[in-house]
Backbone as ProteinMPNN parsed JSONL, in Angstrom:
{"seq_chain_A": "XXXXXXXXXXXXXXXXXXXXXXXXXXXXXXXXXXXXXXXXXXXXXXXXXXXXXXXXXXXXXXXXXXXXXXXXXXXXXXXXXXXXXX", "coords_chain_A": {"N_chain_A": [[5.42, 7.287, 19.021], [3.736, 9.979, 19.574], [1.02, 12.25, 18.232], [1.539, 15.452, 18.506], [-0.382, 18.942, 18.435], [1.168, 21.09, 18.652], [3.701, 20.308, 17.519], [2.693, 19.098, 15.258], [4.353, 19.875, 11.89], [6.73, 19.171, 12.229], [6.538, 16.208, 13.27], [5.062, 15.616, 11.128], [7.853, 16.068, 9.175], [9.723, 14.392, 9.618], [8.197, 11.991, 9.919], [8.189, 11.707, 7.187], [10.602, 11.174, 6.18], [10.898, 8.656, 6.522], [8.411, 7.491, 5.311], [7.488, 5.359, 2.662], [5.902, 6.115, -0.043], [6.843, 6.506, -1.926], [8.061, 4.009, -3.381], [5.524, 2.366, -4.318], [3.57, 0.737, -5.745], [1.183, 1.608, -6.812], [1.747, 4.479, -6.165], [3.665, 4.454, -8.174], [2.543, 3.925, -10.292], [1.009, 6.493, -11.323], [3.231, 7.888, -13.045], [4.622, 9.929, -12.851], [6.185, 12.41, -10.216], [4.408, 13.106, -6.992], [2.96, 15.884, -5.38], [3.173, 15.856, -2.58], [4.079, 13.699, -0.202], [3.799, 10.924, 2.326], [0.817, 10.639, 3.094], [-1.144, 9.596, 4.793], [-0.886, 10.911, 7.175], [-2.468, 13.701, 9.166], [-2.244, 16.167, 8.189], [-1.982, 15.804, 5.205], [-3.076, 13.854, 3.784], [-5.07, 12.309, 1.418], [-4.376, 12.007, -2.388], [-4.332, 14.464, -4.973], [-3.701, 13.618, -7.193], [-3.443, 10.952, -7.724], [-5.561, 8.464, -9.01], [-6.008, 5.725, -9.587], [-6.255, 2.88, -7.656], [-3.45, 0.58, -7.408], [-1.683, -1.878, -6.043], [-1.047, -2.009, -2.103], [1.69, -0.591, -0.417], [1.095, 0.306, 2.167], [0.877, -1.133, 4.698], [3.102, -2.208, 5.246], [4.912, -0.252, 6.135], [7.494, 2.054, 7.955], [5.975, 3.982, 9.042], [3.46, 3.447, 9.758], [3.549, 1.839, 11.258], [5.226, 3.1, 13.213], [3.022, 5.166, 14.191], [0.99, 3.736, 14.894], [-0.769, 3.227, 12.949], [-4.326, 1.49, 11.066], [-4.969, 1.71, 8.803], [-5.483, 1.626, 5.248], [-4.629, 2.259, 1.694], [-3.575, 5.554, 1.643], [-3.619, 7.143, 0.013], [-5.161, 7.531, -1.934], [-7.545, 7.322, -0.238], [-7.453, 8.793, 2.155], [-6.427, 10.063, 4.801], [-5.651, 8.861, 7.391], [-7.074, 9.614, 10.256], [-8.966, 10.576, 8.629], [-9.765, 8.457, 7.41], [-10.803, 6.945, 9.628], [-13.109, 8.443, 10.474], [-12.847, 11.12, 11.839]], "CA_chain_A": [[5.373, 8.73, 18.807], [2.257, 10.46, 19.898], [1.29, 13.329, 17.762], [0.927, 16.832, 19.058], [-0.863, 19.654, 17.748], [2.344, 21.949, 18.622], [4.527, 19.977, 16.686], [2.664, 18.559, 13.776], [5.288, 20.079, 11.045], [8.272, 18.354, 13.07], [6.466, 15.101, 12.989], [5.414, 15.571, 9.42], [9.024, 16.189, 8.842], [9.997, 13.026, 10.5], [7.497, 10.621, 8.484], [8.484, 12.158, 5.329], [12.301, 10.504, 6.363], [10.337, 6.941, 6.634], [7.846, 7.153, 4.327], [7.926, 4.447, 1.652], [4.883, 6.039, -0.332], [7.223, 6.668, -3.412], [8.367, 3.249, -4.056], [4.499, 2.108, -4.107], [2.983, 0.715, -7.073], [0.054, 2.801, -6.521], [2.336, 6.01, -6.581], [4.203, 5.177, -9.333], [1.696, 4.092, -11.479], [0.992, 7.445, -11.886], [3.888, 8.049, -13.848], [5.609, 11.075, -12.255], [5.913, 12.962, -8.431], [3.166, 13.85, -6.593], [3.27, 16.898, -4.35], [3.576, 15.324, -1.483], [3.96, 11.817, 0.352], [2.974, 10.792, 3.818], [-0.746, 10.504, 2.977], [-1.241, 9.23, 6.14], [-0.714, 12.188, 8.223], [-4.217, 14.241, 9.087], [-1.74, 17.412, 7.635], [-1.361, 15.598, 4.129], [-4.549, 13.27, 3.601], [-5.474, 11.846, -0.011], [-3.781, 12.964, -3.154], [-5.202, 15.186, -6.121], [-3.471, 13.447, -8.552], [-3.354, 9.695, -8.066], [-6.684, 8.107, -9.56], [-6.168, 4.319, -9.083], [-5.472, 1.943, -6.795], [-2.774, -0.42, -8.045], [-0.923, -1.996, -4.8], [-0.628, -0.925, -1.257], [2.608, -1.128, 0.675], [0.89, 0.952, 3.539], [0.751, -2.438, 5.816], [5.002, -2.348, 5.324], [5.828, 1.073, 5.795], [7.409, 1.979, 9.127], [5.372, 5.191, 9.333], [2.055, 3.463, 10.087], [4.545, 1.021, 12.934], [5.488, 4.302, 14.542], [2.315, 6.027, 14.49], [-0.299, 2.651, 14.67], [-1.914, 3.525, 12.13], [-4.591, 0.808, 10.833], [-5.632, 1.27, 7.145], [-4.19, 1.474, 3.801], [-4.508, 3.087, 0.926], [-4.12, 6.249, 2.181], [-2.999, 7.97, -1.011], [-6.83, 7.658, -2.509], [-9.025, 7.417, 0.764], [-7.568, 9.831, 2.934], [-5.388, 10.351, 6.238], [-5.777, 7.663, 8.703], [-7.472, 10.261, 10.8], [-10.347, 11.256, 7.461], [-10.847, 6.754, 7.32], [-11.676, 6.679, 10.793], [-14.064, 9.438, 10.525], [-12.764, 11.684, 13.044]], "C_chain_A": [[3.926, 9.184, 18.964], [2.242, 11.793, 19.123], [0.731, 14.482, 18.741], [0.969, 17.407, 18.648], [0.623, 21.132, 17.407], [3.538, 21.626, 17.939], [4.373, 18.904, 15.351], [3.628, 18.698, 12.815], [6.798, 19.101, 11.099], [7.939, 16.999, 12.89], [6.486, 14.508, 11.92], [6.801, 15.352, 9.097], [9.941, 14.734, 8.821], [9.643, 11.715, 9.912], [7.996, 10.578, 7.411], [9.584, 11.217, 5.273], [11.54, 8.662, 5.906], [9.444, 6.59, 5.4], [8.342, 6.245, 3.11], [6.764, 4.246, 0.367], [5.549, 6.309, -1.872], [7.514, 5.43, -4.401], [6.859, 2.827, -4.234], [3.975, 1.697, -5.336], [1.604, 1.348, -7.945], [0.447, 4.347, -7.461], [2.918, 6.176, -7.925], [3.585, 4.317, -10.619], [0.84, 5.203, -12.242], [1.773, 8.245, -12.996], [4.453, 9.291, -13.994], [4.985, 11.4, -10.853], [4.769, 13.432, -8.296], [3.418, 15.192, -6.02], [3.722, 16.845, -3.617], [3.504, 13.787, -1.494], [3.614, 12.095, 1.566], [1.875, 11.037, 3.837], [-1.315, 10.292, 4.306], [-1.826, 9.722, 7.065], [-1.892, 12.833, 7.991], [-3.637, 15.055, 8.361], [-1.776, 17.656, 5.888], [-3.298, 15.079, 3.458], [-4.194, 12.939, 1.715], [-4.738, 12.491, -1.155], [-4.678, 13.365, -4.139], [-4.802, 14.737, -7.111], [-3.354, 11.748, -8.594], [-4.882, 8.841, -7.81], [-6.971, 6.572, -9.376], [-4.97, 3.729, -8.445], [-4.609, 0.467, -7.499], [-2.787, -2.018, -6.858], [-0.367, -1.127, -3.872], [0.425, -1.53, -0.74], [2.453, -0.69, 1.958], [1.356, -0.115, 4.972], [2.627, -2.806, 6.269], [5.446, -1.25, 5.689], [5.917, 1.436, 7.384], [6.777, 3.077, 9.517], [4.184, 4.293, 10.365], [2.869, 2.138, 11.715], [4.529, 2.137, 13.795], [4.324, 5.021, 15.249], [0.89, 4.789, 15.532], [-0.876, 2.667, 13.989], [-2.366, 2.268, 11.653], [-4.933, 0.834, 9.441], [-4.995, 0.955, 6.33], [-4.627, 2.56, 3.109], [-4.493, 4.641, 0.863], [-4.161, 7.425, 0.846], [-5.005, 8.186, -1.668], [-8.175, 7.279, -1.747], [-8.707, 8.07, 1.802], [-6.276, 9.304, 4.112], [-5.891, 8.833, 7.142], [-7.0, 8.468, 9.631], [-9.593, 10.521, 9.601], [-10.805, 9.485, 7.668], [-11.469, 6.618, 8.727], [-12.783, 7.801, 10.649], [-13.787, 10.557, 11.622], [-12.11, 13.13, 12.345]], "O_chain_A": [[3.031, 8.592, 18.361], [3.235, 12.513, 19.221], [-0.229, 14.425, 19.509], [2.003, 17.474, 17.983], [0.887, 21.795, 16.404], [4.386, 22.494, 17.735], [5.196, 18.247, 14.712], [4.089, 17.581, 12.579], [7.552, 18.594, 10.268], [8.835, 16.33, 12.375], [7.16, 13.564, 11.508], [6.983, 14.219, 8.651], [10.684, 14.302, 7.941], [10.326, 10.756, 9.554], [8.24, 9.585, 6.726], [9.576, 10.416, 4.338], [11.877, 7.844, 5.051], [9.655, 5.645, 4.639], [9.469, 6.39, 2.637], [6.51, 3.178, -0.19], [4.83, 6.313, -2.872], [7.384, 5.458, -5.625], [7.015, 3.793, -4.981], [3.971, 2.629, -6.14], [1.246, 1.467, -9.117], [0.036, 4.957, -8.447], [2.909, 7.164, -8.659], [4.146, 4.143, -11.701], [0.209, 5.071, -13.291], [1.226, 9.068, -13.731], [4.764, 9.744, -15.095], [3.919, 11.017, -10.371], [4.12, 14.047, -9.142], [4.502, 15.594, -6.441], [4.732, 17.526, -3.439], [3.097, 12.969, -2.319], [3.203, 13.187, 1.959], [1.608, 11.838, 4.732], [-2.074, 11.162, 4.734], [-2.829, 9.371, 7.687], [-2.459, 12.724, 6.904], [-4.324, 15.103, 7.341], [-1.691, 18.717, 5.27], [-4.235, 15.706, 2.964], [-3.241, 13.333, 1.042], [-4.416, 13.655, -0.918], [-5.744, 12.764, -4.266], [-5.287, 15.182, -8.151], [-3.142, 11.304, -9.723], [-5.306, 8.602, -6.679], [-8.096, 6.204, -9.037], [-3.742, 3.81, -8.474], [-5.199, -0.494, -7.992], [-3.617, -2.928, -6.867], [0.326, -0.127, -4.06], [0.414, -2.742, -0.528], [3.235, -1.0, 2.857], [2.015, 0.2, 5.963], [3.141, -3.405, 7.214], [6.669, -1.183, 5.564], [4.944, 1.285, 8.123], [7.054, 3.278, 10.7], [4.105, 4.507, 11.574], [2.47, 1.922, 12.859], [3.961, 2.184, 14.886], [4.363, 5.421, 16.412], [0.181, 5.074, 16.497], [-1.904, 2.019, 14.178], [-1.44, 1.463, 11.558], [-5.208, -0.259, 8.945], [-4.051, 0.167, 6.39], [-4.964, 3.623, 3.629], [-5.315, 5.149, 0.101], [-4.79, 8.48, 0.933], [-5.713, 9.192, -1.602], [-9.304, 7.037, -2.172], [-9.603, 8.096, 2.645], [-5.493, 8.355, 4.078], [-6.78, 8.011, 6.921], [-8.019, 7.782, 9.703], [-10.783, 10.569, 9.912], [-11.949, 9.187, 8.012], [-12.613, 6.184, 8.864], [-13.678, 7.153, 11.192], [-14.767, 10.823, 12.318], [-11.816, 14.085, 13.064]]}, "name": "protein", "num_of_chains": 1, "seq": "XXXXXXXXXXXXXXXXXXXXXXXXXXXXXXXXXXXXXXXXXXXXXXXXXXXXXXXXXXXXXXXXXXXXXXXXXXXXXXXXXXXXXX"}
């Protein structure tokens, strides 16, 4: 899947289906929902409410298969897009 700027929302939409950022021990060591999921995505990026890093399942999740994405944690260092610096 290649993203494009004309259909960011649609792709978003799309990850959200795959995403596997809820089961996460990360996420739910917070100890309720976040706002969002798909951290990942440049649209979403880092969350405002989850403070430590537990365990990542980023390296399992078929989002970052579909897209390539290389990092992890994206929930408390940003979008894939914010770790590369771009």
């Amino acid at each position: 899947m290649n993203p494009n700027p004309e259909s960011d929302e649609g792709i978003l939409e799309t990850l959200e289906v795959m995403c596997i950022c809820e089961d996460c021990p990360t996420y739910t060591n917070m100890g309720k929902k976040d706002d969002y999921i798909t951290y990942c995505y440049h649209l979403r990026g880092k969350s405002k409410k989850i403070k430590k890093e537990v365990k990542c399942l980023c390296p399992d999740c078929p989002v970052l298969v579909e897209m390539g994405y290389t990092k992890t944690f994206y929930c408390t260092r940003g979008s894939e897009k914010e770790q590369k610096g771009k």
